[in-house]
Tab-separated table of C-alpha atoms and ligand atoms in Angstrom:
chain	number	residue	atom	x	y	z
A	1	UNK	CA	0.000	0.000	0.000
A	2	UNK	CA	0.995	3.243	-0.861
A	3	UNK	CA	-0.791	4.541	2.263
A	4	UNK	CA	1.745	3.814	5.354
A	5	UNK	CA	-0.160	5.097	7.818
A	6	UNK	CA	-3.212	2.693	7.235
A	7	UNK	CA	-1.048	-0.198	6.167
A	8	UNK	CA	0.813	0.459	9.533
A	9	UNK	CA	-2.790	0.315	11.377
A	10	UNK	CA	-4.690	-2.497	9.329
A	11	UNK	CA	-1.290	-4.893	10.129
A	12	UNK	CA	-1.706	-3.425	13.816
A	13	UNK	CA	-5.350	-4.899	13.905
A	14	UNK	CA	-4.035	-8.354	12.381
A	15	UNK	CA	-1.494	-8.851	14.905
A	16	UNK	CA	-4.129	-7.749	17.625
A	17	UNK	CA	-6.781	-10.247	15.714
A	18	UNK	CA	-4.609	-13.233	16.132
A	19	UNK	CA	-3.459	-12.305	19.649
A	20	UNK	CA	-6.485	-12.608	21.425
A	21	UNK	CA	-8.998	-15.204	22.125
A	22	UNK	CA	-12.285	-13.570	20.495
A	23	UNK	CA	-15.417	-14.513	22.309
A	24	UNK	CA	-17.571	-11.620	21.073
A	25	UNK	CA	-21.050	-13.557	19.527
A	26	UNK	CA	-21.225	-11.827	16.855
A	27	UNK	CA	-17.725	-11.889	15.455
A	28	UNK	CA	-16.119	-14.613	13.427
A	29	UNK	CA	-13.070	-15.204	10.604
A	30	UNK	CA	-13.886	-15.294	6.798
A	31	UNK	CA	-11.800	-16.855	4.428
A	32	UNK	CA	-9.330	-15.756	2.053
A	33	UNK	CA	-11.723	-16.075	-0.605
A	34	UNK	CA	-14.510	-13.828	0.938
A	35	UNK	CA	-11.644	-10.979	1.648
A	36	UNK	CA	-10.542	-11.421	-2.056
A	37	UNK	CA	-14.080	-10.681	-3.045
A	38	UNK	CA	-14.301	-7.592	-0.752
A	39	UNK	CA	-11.497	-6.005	-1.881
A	40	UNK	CA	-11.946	-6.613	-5.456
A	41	UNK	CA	-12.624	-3.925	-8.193
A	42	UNK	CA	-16.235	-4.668	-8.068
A	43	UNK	CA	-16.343	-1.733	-5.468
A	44	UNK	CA	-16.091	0.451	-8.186
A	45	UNK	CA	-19.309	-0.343	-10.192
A	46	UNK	CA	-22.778	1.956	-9.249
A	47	UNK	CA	-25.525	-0.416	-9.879
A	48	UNK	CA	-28.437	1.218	-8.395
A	49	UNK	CA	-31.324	-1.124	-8.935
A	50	UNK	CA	-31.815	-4.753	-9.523
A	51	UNK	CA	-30.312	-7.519	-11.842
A	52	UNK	CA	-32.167	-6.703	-15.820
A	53	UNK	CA	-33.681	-3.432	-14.663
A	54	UNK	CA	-30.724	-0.919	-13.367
A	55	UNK	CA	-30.752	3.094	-13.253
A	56	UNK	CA	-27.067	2.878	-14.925
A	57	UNK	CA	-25.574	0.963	-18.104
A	58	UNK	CA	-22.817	-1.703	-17.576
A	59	UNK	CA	-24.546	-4.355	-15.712
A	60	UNK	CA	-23.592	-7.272	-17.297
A	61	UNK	CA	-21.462	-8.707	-15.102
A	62	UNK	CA	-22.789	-7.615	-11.872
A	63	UNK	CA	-25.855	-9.043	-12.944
A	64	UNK	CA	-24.803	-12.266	-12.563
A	65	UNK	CA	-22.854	-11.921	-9.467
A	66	UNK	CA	-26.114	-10.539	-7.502
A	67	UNK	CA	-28.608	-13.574	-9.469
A	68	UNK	CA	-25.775	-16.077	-8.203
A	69	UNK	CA	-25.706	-14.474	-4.716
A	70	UNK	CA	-29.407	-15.056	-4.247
A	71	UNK	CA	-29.665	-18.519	-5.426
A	72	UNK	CA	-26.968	-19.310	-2.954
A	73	UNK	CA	-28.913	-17.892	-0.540
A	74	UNK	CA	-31.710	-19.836	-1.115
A	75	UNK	CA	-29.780	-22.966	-1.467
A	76	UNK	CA	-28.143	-22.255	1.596
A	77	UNK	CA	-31.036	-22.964	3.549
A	78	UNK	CA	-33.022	-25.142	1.049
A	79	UNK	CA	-35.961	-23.029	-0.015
A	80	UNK	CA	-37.307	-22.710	-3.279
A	81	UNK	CA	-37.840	-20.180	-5.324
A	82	UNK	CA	-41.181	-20.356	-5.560
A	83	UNK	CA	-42.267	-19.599	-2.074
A	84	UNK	CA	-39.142	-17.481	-1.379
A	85	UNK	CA	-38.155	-13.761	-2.703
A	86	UNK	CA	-34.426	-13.150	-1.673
A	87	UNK	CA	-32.979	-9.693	-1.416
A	88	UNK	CA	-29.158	-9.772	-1.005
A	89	UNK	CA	-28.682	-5.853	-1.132
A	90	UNK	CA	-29.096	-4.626	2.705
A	91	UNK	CA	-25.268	-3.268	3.636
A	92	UNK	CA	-26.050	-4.487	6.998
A	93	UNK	CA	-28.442	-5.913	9.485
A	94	UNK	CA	-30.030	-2.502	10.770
A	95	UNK	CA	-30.864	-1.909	7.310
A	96	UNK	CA	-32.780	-4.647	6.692
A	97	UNK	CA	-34.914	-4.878	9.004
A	98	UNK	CA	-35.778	-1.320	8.642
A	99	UNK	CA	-37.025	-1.990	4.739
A	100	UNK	CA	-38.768	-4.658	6.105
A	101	UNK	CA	-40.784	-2.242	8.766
A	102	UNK	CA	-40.996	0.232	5.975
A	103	UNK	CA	-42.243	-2.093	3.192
A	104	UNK	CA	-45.080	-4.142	5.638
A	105	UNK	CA	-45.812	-1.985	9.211
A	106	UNK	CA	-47.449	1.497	8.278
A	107	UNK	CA	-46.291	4.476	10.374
A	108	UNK	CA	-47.358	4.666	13.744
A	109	UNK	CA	-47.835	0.959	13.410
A	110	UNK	CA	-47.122	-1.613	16.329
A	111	UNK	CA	-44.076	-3.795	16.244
A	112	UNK	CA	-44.045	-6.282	19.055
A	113	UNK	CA	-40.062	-7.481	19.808
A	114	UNK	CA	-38.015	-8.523	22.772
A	115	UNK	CA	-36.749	-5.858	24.633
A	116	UNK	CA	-32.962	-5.208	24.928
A	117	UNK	CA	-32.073	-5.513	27.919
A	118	UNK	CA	-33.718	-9.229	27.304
A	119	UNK	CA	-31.670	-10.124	24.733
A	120	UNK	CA	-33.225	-8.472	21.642
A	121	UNK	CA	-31.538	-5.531	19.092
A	122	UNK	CA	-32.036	-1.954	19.104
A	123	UNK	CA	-33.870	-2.725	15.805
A	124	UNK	CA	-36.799	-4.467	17.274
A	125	UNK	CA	-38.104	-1.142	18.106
A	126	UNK	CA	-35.714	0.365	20.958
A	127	UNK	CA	-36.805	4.013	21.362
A	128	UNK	CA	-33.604	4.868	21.021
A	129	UNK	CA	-33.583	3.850	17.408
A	130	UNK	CA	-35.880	4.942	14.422
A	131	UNK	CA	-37.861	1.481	15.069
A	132	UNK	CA	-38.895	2.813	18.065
A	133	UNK	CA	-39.677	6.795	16.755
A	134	UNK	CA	-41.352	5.310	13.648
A	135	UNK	CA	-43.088	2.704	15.202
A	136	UNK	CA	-44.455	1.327	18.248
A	137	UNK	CA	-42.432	-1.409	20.295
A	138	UNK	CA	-44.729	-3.344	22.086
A	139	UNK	CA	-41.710	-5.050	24.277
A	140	UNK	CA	-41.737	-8.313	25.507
A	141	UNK	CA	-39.255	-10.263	27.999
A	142	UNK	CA	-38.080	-13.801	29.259
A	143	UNK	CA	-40.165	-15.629	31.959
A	144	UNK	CA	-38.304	-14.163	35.677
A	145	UNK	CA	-37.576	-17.653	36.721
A	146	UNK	CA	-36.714	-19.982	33.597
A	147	UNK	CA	-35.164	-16.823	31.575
A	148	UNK	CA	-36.678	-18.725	28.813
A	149	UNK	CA	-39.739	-17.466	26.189
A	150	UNK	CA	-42.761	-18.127	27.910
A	151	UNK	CA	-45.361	-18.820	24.767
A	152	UNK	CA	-48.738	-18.214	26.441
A	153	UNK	CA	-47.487	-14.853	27.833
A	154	UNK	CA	-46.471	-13.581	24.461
A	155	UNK	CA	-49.877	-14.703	23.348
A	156	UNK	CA	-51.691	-13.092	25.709
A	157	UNK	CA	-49.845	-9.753	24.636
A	158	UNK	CA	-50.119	-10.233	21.300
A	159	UNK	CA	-53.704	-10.889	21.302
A	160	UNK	CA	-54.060	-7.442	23.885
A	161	UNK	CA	-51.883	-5.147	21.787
A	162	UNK	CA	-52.654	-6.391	17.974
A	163	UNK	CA	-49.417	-5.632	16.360
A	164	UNK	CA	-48.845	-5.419	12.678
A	165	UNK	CA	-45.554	-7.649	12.864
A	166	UNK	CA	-43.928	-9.531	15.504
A	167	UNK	CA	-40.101	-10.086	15.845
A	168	UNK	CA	-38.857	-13.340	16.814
A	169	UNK	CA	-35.002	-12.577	16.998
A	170	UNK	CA	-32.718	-12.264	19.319
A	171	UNK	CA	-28.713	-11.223	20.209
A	172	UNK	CA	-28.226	-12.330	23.789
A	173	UNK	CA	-30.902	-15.432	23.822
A	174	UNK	CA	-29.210	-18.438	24.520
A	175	UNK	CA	-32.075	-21.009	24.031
A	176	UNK	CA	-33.677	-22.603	21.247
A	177	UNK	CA	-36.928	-21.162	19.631
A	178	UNK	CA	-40.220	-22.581	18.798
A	179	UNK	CA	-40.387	-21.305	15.712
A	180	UNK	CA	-44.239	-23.006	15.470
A	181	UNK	CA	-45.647	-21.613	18.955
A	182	UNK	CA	-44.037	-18.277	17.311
A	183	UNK	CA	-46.122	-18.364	14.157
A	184	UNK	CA	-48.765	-19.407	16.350
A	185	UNK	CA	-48.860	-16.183	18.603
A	186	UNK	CA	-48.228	-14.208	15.357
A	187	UNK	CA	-51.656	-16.088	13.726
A	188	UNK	CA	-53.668	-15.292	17.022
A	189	UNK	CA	-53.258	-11.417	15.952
A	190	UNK	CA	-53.084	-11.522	12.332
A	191	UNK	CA	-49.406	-10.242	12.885
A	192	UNK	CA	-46.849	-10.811	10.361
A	193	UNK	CA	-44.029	-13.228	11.674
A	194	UNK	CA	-40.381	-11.500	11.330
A	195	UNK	CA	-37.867	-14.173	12.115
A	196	UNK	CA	-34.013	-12.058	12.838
A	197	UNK	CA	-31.906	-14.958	12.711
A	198	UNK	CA	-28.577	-12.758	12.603
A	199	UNK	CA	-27.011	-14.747	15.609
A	200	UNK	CA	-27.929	-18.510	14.344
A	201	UNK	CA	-28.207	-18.251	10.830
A	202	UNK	CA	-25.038	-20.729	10.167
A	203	UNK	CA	-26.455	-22.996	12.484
A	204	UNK	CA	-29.185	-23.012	10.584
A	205	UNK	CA	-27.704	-23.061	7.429
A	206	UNK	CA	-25.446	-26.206	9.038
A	207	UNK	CA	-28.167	-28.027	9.943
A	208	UNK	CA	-27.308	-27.278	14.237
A	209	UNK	CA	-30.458	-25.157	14.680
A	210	UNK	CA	-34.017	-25.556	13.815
A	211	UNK	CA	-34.705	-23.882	10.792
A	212	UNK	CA	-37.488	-21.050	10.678
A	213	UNK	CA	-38.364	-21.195	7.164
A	214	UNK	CA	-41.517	-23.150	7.722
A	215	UNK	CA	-43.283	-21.186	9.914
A	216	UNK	CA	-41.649	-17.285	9.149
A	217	UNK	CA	-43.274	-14.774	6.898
A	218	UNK	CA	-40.593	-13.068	6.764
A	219	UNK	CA	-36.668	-14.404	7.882
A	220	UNK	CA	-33.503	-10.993	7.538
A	221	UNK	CA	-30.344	-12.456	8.770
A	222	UNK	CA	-26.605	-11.161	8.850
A	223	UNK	CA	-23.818	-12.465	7.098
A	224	UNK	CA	-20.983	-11.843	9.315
A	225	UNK	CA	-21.658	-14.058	12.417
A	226	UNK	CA	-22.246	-17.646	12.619
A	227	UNK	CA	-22.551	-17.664	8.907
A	228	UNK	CA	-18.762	-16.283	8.522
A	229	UNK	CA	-19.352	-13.965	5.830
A	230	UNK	CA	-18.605	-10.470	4.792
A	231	UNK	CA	-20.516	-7.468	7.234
A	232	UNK	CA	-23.551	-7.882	4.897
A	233	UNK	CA	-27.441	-8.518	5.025
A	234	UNK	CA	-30.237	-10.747	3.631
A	235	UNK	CA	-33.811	-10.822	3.510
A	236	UNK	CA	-35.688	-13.258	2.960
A	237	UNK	CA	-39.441	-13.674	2.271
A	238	UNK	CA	-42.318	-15.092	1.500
A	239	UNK	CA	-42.790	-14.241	-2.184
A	240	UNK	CA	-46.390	-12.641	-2.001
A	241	UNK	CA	-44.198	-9.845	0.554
A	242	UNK	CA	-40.993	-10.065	-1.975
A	243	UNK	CA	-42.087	-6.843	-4.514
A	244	UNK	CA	-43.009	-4.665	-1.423
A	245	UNK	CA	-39.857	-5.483	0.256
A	246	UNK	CA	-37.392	-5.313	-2.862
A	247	UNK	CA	-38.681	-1.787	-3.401
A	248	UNK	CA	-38.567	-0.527	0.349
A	249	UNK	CA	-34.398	-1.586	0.552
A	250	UNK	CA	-34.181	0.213	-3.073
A	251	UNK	CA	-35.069	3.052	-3.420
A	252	UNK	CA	-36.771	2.918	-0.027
A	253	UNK	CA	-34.183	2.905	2.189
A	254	UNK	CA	-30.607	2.293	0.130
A	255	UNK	CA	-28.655	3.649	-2.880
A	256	UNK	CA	-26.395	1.302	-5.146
A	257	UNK	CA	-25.674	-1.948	-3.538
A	258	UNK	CA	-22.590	-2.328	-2.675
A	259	UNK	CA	-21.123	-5.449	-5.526
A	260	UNK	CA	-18.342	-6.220	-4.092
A	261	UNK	CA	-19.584	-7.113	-0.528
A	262	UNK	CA	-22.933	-8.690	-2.348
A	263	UNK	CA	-19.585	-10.799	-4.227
A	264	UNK	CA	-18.649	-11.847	-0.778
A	265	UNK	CA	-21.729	-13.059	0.288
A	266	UNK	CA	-21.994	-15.228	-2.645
A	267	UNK	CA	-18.868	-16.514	-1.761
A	268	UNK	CA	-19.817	-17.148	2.360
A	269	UNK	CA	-23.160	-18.838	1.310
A	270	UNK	CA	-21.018	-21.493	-1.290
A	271	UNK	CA	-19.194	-22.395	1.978
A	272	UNK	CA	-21.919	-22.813	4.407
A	273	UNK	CA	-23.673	-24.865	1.911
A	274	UNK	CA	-20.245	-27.071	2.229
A	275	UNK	CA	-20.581	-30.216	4.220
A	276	UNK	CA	-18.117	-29.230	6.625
A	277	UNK	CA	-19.940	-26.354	7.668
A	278	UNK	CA	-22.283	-28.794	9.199
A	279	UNK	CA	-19.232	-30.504	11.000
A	280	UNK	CA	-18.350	-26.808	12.261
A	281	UNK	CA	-22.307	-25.506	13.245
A	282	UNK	CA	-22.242	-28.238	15.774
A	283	UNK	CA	-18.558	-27.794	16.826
A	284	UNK	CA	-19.735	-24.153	17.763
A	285	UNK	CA	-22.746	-25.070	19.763
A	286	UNK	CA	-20.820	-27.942	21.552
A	287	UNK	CA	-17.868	-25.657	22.336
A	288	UNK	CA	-20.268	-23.332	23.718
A	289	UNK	CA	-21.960	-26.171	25.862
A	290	UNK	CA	-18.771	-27.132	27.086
A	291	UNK	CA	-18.022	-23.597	27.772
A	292	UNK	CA	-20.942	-22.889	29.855
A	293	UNK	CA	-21.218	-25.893	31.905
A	294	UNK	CA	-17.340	-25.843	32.858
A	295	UNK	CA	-18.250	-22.155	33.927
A	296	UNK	CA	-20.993	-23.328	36.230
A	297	UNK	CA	-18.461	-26.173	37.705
A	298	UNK	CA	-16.784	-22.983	38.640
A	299	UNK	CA	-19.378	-21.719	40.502
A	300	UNK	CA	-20.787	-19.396	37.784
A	301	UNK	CA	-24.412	-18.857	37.190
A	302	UNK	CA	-25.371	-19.191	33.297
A	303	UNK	CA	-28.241	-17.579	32.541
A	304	UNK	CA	-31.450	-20.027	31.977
A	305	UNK	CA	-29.211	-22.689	33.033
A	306	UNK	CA	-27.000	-23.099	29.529
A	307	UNK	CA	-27.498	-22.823	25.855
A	308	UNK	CA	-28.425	-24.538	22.400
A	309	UNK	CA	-26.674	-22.085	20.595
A	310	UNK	CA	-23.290	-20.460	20.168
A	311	UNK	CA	-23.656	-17.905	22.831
A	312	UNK	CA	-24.312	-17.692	26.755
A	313	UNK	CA	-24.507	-15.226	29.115
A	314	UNK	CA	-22.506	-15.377	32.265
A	315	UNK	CA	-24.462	-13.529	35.236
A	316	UNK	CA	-21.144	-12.211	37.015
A	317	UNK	CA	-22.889	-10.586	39.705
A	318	UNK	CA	-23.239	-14.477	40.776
A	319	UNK	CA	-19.083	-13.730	41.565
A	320	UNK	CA	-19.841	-10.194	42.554
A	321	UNK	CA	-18.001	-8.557	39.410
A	322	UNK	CA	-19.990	-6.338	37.412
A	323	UNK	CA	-20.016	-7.095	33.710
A	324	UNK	CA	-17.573	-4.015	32.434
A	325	UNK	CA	-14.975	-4.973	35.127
A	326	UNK	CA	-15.194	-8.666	34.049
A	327	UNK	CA	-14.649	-7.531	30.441
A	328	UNK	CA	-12.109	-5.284	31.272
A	329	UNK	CA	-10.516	-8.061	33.166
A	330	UNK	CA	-10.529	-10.731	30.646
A	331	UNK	CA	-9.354	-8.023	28.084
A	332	UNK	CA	-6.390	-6.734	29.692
A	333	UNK	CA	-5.297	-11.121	29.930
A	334	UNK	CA	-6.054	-11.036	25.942
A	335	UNK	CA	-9.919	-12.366	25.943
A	336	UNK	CA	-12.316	-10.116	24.085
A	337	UNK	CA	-16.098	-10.463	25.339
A	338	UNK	CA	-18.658	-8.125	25.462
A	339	UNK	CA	-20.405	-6.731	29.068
A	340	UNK	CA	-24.008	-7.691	28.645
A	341	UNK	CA	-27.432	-7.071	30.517
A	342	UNK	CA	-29.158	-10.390	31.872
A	343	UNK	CA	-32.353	-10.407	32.104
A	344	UNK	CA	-34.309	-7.915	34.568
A	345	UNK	CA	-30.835	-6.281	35.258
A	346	UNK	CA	-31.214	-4.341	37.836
A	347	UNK	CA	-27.762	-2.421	36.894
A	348	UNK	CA	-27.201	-0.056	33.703
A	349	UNK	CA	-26.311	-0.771	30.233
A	350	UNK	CA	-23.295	0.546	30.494
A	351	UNK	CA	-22.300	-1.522	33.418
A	352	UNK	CA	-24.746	-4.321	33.521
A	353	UNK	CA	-24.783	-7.516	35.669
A	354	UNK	CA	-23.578	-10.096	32.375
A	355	UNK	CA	-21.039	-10.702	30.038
A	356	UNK	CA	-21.616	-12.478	27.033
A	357	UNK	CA	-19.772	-15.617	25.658
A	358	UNK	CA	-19.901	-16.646	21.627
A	359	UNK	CA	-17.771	-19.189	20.289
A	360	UNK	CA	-18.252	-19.072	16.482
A	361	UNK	CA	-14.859	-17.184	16.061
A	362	UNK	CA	-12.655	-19.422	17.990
A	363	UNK	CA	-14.551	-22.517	16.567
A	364	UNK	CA	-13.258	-20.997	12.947
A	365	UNK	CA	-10.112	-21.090	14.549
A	366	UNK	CA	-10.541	-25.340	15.365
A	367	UNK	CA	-11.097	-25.303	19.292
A	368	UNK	CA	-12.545	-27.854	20.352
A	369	UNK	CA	-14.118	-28.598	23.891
A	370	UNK	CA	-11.619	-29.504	25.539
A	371	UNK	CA	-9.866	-26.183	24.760
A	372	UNK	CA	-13.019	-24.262	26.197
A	373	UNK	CA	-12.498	-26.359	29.599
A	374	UNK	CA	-9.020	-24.830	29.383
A	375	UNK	CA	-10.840	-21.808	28.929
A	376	UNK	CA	-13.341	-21.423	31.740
A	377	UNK	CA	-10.300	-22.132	34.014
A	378	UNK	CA	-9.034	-19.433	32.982
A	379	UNK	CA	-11.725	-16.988	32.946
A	380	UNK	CA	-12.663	-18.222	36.175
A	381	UNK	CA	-9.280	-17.996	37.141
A	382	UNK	CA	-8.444	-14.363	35.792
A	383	UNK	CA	-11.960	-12.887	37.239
A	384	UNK	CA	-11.263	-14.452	40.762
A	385	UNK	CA	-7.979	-13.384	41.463
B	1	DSN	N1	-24.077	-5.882	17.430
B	1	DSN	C1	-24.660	-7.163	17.181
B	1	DSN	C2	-24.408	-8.097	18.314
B	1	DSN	O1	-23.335	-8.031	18.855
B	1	DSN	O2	-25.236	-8.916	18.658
B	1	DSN	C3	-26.060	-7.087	16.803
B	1	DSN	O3	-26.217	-6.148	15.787
């Protein structure tokens, strides 16, 4: 690079990359052949639009590149392409799940999604975020004692508040989801079933997860966690929804799509479709078991007792450390995590009672359990002295 100083400071960030052990959830490693596509001269190329009808002439190519990307995508997690519409353009998960509000919620609408401090996303209609100014969040939480989704409460709320579309998506929920009773609470409102599966989509894709295709209207996902791709987003859905929701990402909500990162997701979904990405979906969820219950031999509490998927939550209060000075802990000894709330936290955001645990990234890098029982000694070990 002719550029020394960012040369000096992208190199900095490798050698900080491999240093550490990266537990962040949402993070993972993509190939060589995913960075190749990123950084490739597609960047240059304005294709504002979709593949045949674009607002600028030399398409050819990039034409191909986005029709490829979606029918990876749909192959990816075996849908046809008659009951699925696939839009590959969102640069990112906020994104797309704000086209999807703007193409099927009207404004001033109701969206009903797990709170945050629960384990849900800004984007399920935080006030903090234009979900929550444009629309209504009708919030929902975890049952107090199992920390688990209690069905019949969400029904009840559902059924009270009518919203237009329901969220069933999550960042710090640790448990598997009934994607049926879901569709179920959605039905008993006439709601419109949003599945977020950002956090598990490559365990779905691998096979590690119940997939949510059968019962979602609707299914966004992004590309850069479990399902090691570029920072990049999806939507998927049902094809009756697919015109309204092509035209609220573009011109709705976006510009030109950005080819070279749509390249990279083309790549990312030929991999999960791999058979060894079903080997490494259920190395990451085991790792994570083993993670968690090694923790709790330590005398840790893990919220709702454990987890199906690649993440947990470690209540540190349990110890008596709040979760920033557990996360500044573990990152001064080289282990990146993220401070967390648990559910009802009784402490603040920015210095909540949790941390949270993923394992995707260090799965990528081939641990195995026995090197997350290393691990939790360690953690334990570095937290309690
Ligand atoms: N920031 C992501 C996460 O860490 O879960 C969600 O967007």
């Amino acid at each position: 690079m002719k550029d020394l100083q960012i040369e000096k400071l992208i190199k900095a960030e490798e050698k900080r990359q491999k240093s550490v052990v990266n537990l962040i959830a949402s993070e993972n490693y993509v190939s060589d052949d995913v960075l190749k596509a990123l950084g490739s001269k597609l960047t240059n190329k304005y294709a504002e639009g979709y593949p045949g009808a674009r607002y600028y002439g030399g398409n050819e190519v990039v034409d191909k590149i986005e029709n490829l990307a979606k029918e990876r995508a749909l192959k990816a997690f075996k849908l046809s392409k008659k009951t699925w519409g696939v839009n590959v353009q969102p640069l990112s998960g906020s994104p797309a799940n704000v086209a999807v509000y703007l193409a099927l919620v009207p404004v001033g609408g109701k969206i009903m999604g797990m709170s945050l401090d629960h384990g849900g996303h800004l984007t399920h209609g935080h006030k903090v975020s234009i979900t929550g100014k444009v629309w209504d969040q009708i919030a929902y939480g975890v049952d107090p004692k199992t920390e688990r989704i209690d069905y019949d409460v969400l029904k009840t709320l559902a059924k009270k508040e009518k919203p237009n579309l329901i969220v069933a998506g999550f960042t710090a929920y640790p448990r598997k989801v009934d994607w049926k009773k879901m569709r179920e609470v959605a039905d008993s409102c006439g709601a419109i079933l949003m599945v977020d599966m950002s956090h598990i989509a490559g365990l779905v894709a691998g096979g590690a997860y119940p997939t949510p295709f059968k019962y979602a209207h609707i299914v966004t996902t992004t590309v850069h966690k479990t399902l090691r791709g570029p920072r990049a987003a999806i939507i998927f859905s049902k094809t009756e929804l697919s015109k309204k929701i092509d035209k609220a990402v573009f011109p709705g909500m976006q510009g030109g799509p950005h080819i070279n990162q749509i390249a990279g997701v083309a790549v990312a979904l030929k991999e999960a479709s791999d058979a060894s990405f079903k080997i490494y979906a259920k190395q990451v969820i085991k790792n994570a078991q083993a993670l968690a219950k090694e923790l709790q031999n330590l005398g840790w509490r893990i919220v709702s007792g454990g987890t199906d998927t690649h993440l947990l939550l470690v209540d540190t209060m349990s110890q008596g450390i709040s979760g920033k000075e557990a996360s500044d802990r573990l990152e001064s000894e080289g282990i990146i995590v993220n401070m967390n709330t648990i559910p009802n936290d009784r402490r603040k955001p920015m210095d909540p009672s949790g941390i949270r645990l993923g394992t995707a990234g260090e799965t990528t890098r081939g641990k195995k359990e026995k090197d997350m029982i290393a691990l939790a000694k360690r953690i334990d070990k570095i937290l309690k002295s």
